[in-house]
Each structure stands twice: as structure tokens, then as C-alpha cells.
Coordinates of C-alpha atoms in Angstrom, one line a residue:
M17 CA 22.4 -21.9 -1.3
T18 CA 22.6 -19.6 1.6
A19 CA 19.6 -17.2 2.0
P20 CA 20.3 -13.5 1.7
P21 CA 19.8 -11.5 4.9
L22 CA 16.1 -10.9 5.5
R23 CA 14.7 -7.7 6.9
C24 CA 11.3 -8.5 8.5
L25 CA 9.2 -5.5 9.7
G26 CA 6.5 -7.7 11.0
V27 CA 2.8 -6.7 10.9
V28 CA 2.7 -3.1 9.6
V29 CA -1.0 -2.8 8.5
T30 CA -4.3 -4.2 9.7
D31 CA -7.7 -3.9 8.0
R32 CA -10.9 -5.6 9.1
G33 CA -9.1 -8.4 10.8
S34 CA -6.5 -9.1 8.0
R35 CA -2.9 -8.5 9.0
Y36 CA -0.2 -7.5 6.6
A37 CA 3.6 -7.9 7.2
V38 CA 6.4 -7.0 4.9
T39 CA 9.9 -8.5 4.5
G40 CA 12.7 -7.8 2.0
A41 CA 16.2 -8.9 1.0
P42 CA 18.9 -8.0 -1.5
V43 CA 18.8 -10.6 -4.3
R44 CA 20.4 -11.0 -7.7
T45 CA 19.1 -14.4 -8.9
R46 CA 16.0 -16.6 -8.9
D47 CA 17.9 -19.0 -6.7
E48 CA 18.4 -16.2 -4.1
I49 CA 14.7 -15.4 -4.2
D50 CA 13.8 -19.0 -3.6
A51 CA 16.3 -19.2 -0.7
A52 CA 14.9 -16.0 0.9
L53 CA 11.3 -17.3 0.6
A54 CA 12.4 -20.7 2.1
A55 CA 14.1 -18.8 5.0
L56 CA 11.1 -16.7 5.6
K57 CA 8.8 -19.7 5.7
T58 CA 11.0 -21.4 8.4
D59 CA 9.0 -19.1 10.7
R60 CA 5.8 -21.1 11.2
A61 CA 3.6 -18.0 11.2
Y62 CA 4.8 -17.0 7.7
A63 CA 4.6 -20.6 6.4
K64 CA 0.9 -20.8 7.5
A65 CA 0.0 -17.3 6.2
T66 CA -2.8 -17.0 3.7
H67 CA -0.6 -15.3 1.1
N68 CA 3.1 -14.5 0.7
T69 CA 3.1 -12.3 -2.4
W70 CA 6.4 -11.0 -3.8
A71 CA 8.2 -9.2 -6.5
A72 CA 11.8 -8.4 -7.5
R73 CA 13.6 -6.7 -10.3
L74 CA 16.7 -8.6 -11.3
P75 CA 19.4 -8.1 -14.0
T76 CA 17.6 -10.8 -16.0
G77 CA 14.2 -9.1 -15.7
A78 CA 11.3 -8.7 -13.3
L79 CA 9.7 -11.6 -11.4
K80 CA 6.6 -11.7 -9.2
A81 CA 4.2 -14.1 -7.6
D82 CA 0.6 -13.6 -6.3
D83 CA 0.4 -16.7 -4.1
G84 CA -3.4 -16.7 -4.5
E85 CA -3.8 -12.9 -4.0
A86 CA -4.5 -12.1 -7.7
G87 CA -2.8 -8.9 -8.8
A88 CA -0.8 -8.3 -5.6
G89 CA 2.6 -9.3 -7.1
M90 CA 2.1 -6.6 -9.9
V91 CA 1.3 -4.0 -7.3
I92 CA 4.6 -4.7 -5.5
L93 CA 6.5 -4.8 -8.8
R94 CA 5.1 -1.4 -9.9
M95 CA 6.1 0.1 -6.6
L96 CA 9.6 -1.3 -7.0
E97 CA 9.8 0.2 -10.5
R98 CA 8.6 3.6 -9.3
A99 CA 11.2 3.5 -6.5
G100 CA 13.9 2.5 -9.0
L101 CA 14.8 -0.4 -6.7
D102 CA 16.7 -3.2 -8.4
D103 CA 18.2 -6.4 -7.0
H104 CA 15.8 -6.5 -4.1
L105 CA 13.0 -8.9 -3.1
V106 CA 9.9 -7.5 -1.3
V107 CA 7.4 -10.0 0.2
V108 CA 4.0 -8.9 1.5
T109 CA 2.4 -11.5 3.8
R110 CA -1.3 -11.5 4.5
W111 CA -3.2 -13.4 7.2
Y112 CA -6.8 -13.3 6.1
G113 CA -9.1 -11.9 8.8
G114 CA -12.4 -13.3 7.6
K115 CA -13.7 -10.3 5.7
K116 CA -13.2 -9.7 2.0
L117 CA -11.4 -6.3 1.4
G118 CA -12.2 -6.0 -2.3
G119 CA -9.9 -3.3 -3.9
D120 CA -8.8 -2.2 -0.5
R121 CA -6.5 -5.2 -0.4
F122 CA -4.3 -3.6 -3.1
R123 CA -4.1 -0.4 -1.0
R124 CA -3.0 -2.4 2.0
V125 CA -0.3 -4.1 -0.1
Q126 CA 0.9 -0.6 -1.2
D127 CA 0.9 0.5 2.4
A128 CA 3.1 -2.4 3.4
V129 CA 5.6 -1.9 0.6
R130 CA 5.7 1.9 1.3
A131 CA 6.4 1.1 5.0
Y132 CA 9.3 -1.2 3.9
L133 CA 10.8 1.4 1.5
E134 CA 10.5 4.2 4.1
T135 CA 11.8 2.2 7.0
T136 CA 14.8 0.8 5.1
G137 CA 15.6 4.1 3.5
L138 CA 15.2 2.6 0.1
A139 CA 12.4 4.9 -1.0
V140 CA 13.3 7.3 -3.8
D141 CA 11.3 10.5 -3.7

């Protein structure tokens, strides 16, 4: 399967050494999500990231994955729901900076998703 076109914004947020990047793509199936994630991870930096958390709302239902960052997928999913954004994958990538962020890690995930929605014009106010 050919991967959908990815929109990578690169690093959009930093906090205490951790760096967060955000990427998205239009998707309609789980296979397209898997293809997009595989395409993203062809970039060695993303393949070696500490976490690649993601969420998407598809015609068949919502999907999310935390990739070891417990709760982050749900944060992304809730933001997609609030924005009314369907058929779109959003991936927030974190490179751990050596200091635990506690609850602030969820705020950084929100910041990354917000940057994606605003930059791409997909935000619904």
C-alpha cells in the first residue's frame, strides 16, 4: 500500500530537553495509518524517537496508540474530536530529554497538536 502524503512540521515544542514534533496525513483505513507510520519511520530520527503517539478518527471508529507515553493517544484523539477532524492521522513524536515532565507532557502533546491544526488550517474554532 502506498502511504498517504505526510505533512511533517518538525520540532514545534521543547520542554526541559524533550523535543516534540508533529506529523499528519489524510487516512481512511487502518492500512493507511500503518503505511503512514511506516513512511514516517523511514526517517531514522523518527524511527529512533522515544515515542510516536498517534490518533485518528475513521469511518469505522477512532483509533489511537500511546507508544509507551501513557495517555498521550487519548489527548490527541480528544483534540481531533473537538476540532471535528475525521479521516486524518496526527502523530506526536517525542525525543526524551532526560527529565520527567509529569503532567506537563500532556500539555506539550496538546501544544504540538494545536500547532498542527493551526498550521494546516484544519482547526475549527
